[in-house]
Structure formats: C-alpha cells, structure tokens
mmCIF file of N, CA and C in Angstrom:
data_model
loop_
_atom_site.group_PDB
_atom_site.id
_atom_site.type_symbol
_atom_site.label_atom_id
_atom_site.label_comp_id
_atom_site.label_asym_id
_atom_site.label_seq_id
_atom_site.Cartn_x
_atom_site.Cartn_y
_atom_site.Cartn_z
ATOM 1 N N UNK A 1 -2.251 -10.312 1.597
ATOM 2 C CA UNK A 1 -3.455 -10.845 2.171
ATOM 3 C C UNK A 1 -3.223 -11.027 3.651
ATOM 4 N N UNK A 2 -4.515 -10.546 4.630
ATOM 5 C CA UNK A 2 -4.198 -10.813 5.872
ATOM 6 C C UNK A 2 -5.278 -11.902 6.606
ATOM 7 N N UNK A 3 -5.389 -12.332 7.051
ATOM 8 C CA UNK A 3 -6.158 -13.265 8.066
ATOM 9 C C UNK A 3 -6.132 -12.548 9.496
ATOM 10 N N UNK A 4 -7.010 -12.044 10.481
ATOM 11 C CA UNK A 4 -6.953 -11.638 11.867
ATOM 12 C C UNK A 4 -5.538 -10.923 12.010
ATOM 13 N N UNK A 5 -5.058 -10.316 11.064
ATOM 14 C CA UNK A 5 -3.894 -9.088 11.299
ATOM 15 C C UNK A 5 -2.881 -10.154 10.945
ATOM 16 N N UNK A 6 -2.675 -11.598 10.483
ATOM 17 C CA UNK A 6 -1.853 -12.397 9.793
ATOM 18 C C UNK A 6 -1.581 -12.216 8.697
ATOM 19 N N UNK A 7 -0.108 -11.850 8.025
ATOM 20 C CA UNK A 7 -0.436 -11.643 6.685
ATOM 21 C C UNK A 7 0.506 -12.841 6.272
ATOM 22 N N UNK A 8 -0.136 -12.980 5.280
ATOM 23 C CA UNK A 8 -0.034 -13.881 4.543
ATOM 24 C C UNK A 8 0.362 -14.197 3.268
ATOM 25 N N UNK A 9 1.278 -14.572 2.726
ATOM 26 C CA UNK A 9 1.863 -14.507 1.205
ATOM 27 C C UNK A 9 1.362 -15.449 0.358
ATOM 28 N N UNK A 10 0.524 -16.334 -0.400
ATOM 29 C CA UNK A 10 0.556 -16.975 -1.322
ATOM 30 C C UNK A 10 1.001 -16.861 -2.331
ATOM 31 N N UNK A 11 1.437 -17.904 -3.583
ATOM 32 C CA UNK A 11 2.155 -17.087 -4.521
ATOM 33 C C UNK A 11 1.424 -17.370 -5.853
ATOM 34 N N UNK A 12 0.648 -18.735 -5.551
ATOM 35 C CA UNK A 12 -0.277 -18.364 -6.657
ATOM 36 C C UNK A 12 -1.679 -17.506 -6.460
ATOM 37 N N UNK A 13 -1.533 -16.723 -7.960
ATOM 38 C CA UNK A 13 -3.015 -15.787 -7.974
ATOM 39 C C UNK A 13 -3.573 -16.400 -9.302
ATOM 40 N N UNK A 14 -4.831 -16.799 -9.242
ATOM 41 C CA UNK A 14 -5.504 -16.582 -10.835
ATOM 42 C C UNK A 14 -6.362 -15.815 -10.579
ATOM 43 N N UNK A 15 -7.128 -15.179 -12.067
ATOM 44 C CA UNK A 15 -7.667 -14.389 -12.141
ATOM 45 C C UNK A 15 -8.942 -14.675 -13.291
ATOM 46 N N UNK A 16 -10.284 -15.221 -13.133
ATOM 47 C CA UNK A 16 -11.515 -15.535 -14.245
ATOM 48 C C UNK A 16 -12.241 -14.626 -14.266
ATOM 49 N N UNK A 17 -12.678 -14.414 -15.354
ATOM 50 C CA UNK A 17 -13.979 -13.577 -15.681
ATOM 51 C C UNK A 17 -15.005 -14.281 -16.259
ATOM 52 N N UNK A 18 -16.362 -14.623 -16.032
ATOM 53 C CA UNK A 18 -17.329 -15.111 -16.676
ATOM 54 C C UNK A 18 -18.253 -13.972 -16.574
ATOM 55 N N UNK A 19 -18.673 -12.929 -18.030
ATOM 56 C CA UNK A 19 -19.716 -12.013 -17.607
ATOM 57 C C UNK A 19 -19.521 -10.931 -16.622
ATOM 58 N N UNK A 20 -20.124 -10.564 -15.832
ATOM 59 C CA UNK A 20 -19.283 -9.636 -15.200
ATOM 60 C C UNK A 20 -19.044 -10.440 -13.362
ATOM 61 N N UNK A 21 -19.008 -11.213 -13.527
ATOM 62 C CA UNK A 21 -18.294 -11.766 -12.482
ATOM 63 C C UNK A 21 -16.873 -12.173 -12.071
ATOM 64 N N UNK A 22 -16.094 -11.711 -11.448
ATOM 65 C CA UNK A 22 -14.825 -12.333 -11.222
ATOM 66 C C UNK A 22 -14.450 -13.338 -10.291
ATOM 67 N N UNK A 23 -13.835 -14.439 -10.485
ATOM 68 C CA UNK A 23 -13.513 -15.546 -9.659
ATOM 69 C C UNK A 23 -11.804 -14.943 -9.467
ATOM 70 N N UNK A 24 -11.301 -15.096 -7.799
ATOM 71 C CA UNK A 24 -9.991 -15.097 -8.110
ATOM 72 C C UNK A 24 -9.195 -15.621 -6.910
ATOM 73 N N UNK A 25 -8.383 -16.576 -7.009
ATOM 74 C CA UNK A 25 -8.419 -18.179 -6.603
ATOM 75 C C UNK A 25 -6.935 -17.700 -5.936
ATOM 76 N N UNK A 26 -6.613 -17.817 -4.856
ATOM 77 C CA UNK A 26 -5.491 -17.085 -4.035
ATOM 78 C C UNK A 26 -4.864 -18.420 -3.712
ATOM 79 N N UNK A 27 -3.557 -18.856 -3.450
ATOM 80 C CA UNK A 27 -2.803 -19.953 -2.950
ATOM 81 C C UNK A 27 -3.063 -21.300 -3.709
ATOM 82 N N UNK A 28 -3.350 -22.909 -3.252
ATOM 83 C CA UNK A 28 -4.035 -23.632 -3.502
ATOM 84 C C UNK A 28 -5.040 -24.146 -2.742
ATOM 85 N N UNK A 29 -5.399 -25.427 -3.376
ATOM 86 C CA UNK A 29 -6.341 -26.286 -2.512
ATOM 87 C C UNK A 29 -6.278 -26.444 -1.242
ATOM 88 N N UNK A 30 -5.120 -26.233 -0.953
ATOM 89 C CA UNK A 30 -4.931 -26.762 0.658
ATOM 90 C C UNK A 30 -5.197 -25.696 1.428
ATOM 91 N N UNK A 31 -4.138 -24.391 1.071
ATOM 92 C CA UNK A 31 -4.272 -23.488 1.867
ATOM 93 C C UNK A 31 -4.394 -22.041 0.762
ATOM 94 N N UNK A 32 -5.429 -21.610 0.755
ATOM 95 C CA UNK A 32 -5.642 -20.624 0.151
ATOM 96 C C UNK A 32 -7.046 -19.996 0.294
ATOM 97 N N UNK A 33 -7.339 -18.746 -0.562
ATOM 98 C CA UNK A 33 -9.070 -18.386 -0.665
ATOM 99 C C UNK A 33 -9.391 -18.051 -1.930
ATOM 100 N N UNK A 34 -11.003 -18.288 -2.302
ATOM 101 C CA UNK A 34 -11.263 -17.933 -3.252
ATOM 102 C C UNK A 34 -12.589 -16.708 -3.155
ATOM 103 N N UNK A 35 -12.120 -15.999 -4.041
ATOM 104 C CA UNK A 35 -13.169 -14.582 -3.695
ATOM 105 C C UNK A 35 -14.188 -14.223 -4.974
ATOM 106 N N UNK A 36 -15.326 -14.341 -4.577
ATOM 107 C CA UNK A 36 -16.383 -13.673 -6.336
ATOM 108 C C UNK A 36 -16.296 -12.395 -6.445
ATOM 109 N N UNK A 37 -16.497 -11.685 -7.185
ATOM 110 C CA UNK A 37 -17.031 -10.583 -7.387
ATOM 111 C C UNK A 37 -17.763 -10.333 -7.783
ATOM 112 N N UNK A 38 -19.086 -9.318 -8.253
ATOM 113 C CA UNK A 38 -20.299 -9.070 -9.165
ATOM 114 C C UNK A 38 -18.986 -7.267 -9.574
ATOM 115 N N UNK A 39 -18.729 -7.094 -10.606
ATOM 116 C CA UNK A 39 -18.295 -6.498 -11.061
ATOM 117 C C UNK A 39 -19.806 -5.215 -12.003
ATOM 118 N N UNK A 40 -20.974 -6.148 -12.273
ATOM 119 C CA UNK A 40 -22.023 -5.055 -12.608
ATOM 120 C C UNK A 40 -22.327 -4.358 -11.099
ATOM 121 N N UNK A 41 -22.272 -4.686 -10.086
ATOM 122 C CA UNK A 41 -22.840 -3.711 -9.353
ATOM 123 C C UNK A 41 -22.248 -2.650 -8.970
ATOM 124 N N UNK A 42 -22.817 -1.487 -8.382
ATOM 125 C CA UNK A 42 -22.430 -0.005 -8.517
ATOM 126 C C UNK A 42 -22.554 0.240 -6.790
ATOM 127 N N UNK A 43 -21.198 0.286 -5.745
ATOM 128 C CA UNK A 43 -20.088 -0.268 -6.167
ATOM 129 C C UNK A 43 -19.661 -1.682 -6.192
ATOM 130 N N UNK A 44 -18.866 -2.014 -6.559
ATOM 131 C CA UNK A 44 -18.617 -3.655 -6.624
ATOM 132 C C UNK A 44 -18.928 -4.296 -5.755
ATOM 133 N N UNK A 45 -19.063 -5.716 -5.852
ATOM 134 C CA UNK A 45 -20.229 -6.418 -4.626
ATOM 135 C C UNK A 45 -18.591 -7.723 -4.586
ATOM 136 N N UNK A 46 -18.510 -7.940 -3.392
ATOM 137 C CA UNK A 46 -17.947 -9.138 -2.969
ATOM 138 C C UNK A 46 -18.891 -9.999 -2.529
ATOM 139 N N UNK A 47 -19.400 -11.197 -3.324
ATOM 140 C CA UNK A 47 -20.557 -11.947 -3.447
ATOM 141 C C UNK A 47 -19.926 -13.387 -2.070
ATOM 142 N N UNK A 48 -18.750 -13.567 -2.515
ATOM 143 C CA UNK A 48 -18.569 -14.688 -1.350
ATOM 144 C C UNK A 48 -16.766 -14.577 -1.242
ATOM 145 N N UNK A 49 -16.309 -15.050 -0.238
ATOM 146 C CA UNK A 49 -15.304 -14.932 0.392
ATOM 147 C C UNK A 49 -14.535 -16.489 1.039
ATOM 148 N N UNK A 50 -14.111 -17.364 0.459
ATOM 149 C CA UNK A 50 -13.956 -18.887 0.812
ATOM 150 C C UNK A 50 -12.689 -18.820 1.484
ATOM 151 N N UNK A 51 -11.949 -18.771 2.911
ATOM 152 C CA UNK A 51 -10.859 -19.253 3.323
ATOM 153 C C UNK A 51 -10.544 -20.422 3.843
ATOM 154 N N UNK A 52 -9.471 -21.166 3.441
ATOM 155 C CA UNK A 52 -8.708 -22.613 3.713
ATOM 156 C C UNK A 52 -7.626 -22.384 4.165
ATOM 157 N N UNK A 53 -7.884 -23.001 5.658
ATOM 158 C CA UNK A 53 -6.336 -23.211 5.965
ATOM 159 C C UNK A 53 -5.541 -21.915 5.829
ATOM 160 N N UNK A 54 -5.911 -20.451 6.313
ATOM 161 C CA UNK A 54 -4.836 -19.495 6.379
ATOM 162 C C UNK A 54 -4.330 -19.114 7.532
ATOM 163 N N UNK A 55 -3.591 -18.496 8.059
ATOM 164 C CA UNK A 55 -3.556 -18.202 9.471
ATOM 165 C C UNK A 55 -4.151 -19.001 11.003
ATOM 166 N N UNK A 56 -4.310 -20.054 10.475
ATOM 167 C CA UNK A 56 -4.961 -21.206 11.115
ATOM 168 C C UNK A 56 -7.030 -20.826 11.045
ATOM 169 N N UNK A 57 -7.242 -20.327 10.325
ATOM 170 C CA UNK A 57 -8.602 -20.520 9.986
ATOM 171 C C UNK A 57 -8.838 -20.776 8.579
ATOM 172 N N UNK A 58 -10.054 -21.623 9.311
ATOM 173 C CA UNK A 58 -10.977 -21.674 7.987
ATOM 174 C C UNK A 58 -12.287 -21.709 7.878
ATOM 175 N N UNK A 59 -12.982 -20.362 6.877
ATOM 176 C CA UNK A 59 -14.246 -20.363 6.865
ATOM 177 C C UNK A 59 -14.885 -19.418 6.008
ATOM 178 N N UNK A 60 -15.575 -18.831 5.836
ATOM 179 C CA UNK A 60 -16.468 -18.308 4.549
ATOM 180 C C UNK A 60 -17.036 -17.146 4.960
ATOM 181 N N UNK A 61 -17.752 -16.140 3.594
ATOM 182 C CA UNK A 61 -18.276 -14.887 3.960
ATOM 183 C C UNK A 61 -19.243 -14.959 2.724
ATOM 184 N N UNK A 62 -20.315 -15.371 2.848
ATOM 185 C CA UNK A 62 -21.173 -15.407 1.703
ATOM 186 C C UNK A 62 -22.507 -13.784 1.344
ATOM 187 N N UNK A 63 -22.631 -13.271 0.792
ATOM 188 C CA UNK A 63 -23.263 -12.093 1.136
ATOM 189 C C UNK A 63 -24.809 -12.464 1.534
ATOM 190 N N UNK A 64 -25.666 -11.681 2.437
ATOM 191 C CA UNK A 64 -26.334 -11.976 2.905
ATOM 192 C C UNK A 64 -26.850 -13.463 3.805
ATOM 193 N N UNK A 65 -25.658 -13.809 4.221
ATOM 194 C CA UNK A 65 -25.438 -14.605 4.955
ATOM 195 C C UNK A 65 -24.320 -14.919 6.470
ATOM 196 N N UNK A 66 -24.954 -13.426 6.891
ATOM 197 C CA UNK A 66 -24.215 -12.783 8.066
ATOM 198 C C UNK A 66 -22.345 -12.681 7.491
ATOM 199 N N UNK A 67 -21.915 -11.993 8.615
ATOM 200 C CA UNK A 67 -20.385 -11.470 8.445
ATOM 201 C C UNK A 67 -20.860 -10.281 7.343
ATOM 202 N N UNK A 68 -19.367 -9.440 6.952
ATOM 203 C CA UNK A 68 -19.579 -8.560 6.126
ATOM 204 C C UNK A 68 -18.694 -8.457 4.808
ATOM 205 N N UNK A 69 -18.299 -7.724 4.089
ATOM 206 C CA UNK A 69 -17.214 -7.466 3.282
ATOM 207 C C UNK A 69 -17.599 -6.610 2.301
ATOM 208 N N UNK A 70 -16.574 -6.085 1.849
ATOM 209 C CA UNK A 70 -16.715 -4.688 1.086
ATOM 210 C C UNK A 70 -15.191 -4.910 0.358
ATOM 211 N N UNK A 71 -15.433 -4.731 -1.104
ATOM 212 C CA UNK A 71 -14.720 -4.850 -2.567
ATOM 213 C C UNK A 71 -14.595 -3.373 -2.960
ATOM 214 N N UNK A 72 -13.342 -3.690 -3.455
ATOM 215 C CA UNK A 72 -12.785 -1.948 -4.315
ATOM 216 C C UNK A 72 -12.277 -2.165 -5.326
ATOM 217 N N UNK A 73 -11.772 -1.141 -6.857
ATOM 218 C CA UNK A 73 -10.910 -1.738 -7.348
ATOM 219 C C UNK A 73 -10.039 -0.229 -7.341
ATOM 220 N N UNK A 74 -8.519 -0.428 -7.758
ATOM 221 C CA UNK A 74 -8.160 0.394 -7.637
ATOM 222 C C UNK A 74 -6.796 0.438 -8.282
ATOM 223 N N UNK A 75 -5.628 1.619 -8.001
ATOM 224 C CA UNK A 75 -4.916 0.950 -8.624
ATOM 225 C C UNK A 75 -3.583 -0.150 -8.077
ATOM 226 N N UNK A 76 -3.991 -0.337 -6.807
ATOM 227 C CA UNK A 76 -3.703 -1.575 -6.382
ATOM 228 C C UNK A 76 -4.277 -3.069 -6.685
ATOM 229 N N UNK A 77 -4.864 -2.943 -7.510
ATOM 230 C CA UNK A 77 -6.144 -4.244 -7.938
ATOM 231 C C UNK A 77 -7.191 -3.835 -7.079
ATOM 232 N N UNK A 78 -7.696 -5.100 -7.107
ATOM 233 C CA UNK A 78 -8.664 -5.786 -6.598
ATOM 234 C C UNK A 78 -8.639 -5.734 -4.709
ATOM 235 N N UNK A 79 -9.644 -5.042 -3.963
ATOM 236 C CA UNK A 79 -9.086 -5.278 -2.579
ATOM 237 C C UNK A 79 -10.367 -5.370 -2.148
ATOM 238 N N UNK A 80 -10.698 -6.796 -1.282
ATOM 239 C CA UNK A 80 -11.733 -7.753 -0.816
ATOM 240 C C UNK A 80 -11.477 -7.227 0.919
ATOM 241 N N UNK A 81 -12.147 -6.860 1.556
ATOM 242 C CA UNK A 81 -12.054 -7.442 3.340
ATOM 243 C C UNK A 81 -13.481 -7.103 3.883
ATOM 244 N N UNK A 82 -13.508 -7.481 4.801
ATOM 245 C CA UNK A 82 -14.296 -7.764 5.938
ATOM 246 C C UNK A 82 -14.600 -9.193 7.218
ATOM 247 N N UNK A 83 -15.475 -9.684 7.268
ATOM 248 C CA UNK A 83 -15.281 -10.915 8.240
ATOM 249 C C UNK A 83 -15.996 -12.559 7.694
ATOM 250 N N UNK A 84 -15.412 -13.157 8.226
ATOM 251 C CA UNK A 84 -15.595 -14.655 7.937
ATOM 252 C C UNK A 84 -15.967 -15.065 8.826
ATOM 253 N N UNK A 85 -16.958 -16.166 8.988
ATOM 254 C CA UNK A 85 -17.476 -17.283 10.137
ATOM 255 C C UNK A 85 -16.617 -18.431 9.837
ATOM 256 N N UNK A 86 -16.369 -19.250 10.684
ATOM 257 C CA UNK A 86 -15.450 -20.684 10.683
ATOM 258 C C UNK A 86 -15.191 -21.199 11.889
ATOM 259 N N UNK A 87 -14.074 -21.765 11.666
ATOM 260 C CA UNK A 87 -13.215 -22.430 12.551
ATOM 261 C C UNK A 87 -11.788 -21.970 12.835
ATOM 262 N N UNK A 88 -11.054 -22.105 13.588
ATOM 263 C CA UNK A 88 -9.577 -21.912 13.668
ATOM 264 C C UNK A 88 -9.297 -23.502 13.778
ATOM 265 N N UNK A 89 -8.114 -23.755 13.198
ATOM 266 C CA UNK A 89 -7.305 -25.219 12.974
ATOM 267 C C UNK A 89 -7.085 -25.762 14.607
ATOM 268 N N UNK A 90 -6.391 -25.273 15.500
ATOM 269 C CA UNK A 90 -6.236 -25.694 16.559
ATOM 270 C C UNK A 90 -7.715 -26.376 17.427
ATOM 271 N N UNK A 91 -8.850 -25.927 17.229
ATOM 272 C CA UNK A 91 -9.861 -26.267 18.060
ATOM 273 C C UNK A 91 -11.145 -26.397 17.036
ATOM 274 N N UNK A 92 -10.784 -26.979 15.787
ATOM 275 C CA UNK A 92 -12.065 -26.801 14.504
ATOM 276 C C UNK A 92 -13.446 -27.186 15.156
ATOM 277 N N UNK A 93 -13.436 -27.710 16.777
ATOM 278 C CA UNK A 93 -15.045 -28.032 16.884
ATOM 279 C C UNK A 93 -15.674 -26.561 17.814
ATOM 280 N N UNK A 94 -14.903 -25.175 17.482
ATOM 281 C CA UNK A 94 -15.119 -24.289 18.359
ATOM 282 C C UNK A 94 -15.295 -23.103 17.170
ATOM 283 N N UNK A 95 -16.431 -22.653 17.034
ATOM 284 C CA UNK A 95 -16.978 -21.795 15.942
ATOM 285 C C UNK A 95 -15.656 -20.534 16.089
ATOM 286 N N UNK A 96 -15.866 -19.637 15.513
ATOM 287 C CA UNK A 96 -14.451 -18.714 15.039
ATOM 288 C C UNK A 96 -14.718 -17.605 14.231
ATOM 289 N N UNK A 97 -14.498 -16.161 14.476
ATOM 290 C CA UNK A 97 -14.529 -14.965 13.315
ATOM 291 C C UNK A 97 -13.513 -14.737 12.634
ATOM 292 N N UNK A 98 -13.336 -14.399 11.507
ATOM 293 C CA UNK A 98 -12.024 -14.015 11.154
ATOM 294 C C UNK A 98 -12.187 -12.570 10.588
ATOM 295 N N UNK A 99 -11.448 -11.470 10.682
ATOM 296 C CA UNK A 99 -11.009 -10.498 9.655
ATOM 297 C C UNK A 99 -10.117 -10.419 8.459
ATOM 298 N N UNK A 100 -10.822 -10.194 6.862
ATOM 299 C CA UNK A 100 -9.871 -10.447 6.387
ATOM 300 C C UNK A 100 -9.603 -9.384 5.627
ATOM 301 N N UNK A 101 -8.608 -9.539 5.138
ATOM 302 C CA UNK A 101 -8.512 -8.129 3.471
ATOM 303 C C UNK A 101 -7.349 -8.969 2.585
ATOM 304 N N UNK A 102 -7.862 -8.696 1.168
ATOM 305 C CA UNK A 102 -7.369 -9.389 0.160
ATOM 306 C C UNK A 102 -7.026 -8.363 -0.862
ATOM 307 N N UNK A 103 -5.879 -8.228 -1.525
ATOM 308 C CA UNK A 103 -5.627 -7.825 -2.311
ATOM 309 C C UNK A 103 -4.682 -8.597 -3.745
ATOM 310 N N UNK A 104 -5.617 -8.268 -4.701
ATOM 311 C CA UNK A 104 -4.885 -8.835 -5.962
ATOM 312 C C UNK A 104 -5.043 -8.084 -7.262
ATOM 313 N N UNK A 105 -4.153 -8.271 -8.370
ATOM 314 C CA UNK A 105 -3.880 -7.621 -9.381
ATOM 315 C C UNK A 105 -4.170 -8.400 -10.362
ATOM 316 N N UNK A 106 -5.350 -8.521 -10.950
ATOM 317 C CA UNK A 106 -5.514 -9.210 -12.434
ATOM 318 C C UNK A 106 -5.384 -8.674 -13.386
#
C-alpha cells in the first residue's frame, strides 16, 4: 500500500463480504484504511476509500464525491488507487490530496 509514493506496510488485512460488496479493513483503528467495493458492477466499482493516519494523511475518497479511484481484481488481489481529500498530520487545519493504491489478497 502506498500513500503519495509512501509505501506502507500494515500487517493486519481483513477481508468481508456482504452480497456483493466487499469491505477490506487494512492496519487498525489508529492507523490504517478501509476500502468498499461493489463487486456486481462491470468493472468493479471502488465505492469509498477511508485513510487514517498513513503517511501522515488522513482522508477519504467516496465515489461521486470528487477525487477519483479505480478497482481491479487480479491475480495479485484486490488493487484500489486513485486520490483522497483530507488533511496531512503535520498541519490538519490545511486541506490536503493524497494518491493512493492498495493492494490486498482475500
């Protein structure tokens, strides 16, 4: 996983399915992201994008709610990127983009 060309190791991954949606919950509470998927759509839809605390940002990518992102699956898993709105940790009262790409194996 990278943050603005930061990569980043977490070591916990989970992996949910409800229907054809996937939840999949990267690091923890403190510092980690959580990513949806719509797995019915043709091609896969990355529905929202939640980062905490990675690379010193934190902030979100909700679809149709500006920023972008684009989902694959493959046989690397699961691979999430595009951009996030937020903050960076050093100056959180100063808005912030992030680039991200996520990859995981459920």
């Amino acid at each position: 996983m990278s943050v603005n060309g930061n990569e980043v190791r977490p070591h916990l991954v989970r992996c949910v399915q409800l229907e054809w949606y996937r939840t999949i919950e990267v690091g923890n509470g403190d510092s980690g992201a959580t990513v949806v998927i719509d797995q019915w759509a043709v091609p896969i839809t990355a529905k929202s994008v939640r980062i905490r605390n990675l690379a010193g940002f934190t902030g979100l990518y909700s679809e149709g709610d500006g920023g972008s992102a684009k989902a694959g699956f493959g046989d690397s898993g699961f691979t999430v990127s595009g951009t996030a709105d937020g903050f960076n940790t050093v100056a959180p009262n100063q808005p912030a983009t992030a680039e991200f790409r996520i990859v995981a194996r459920c």
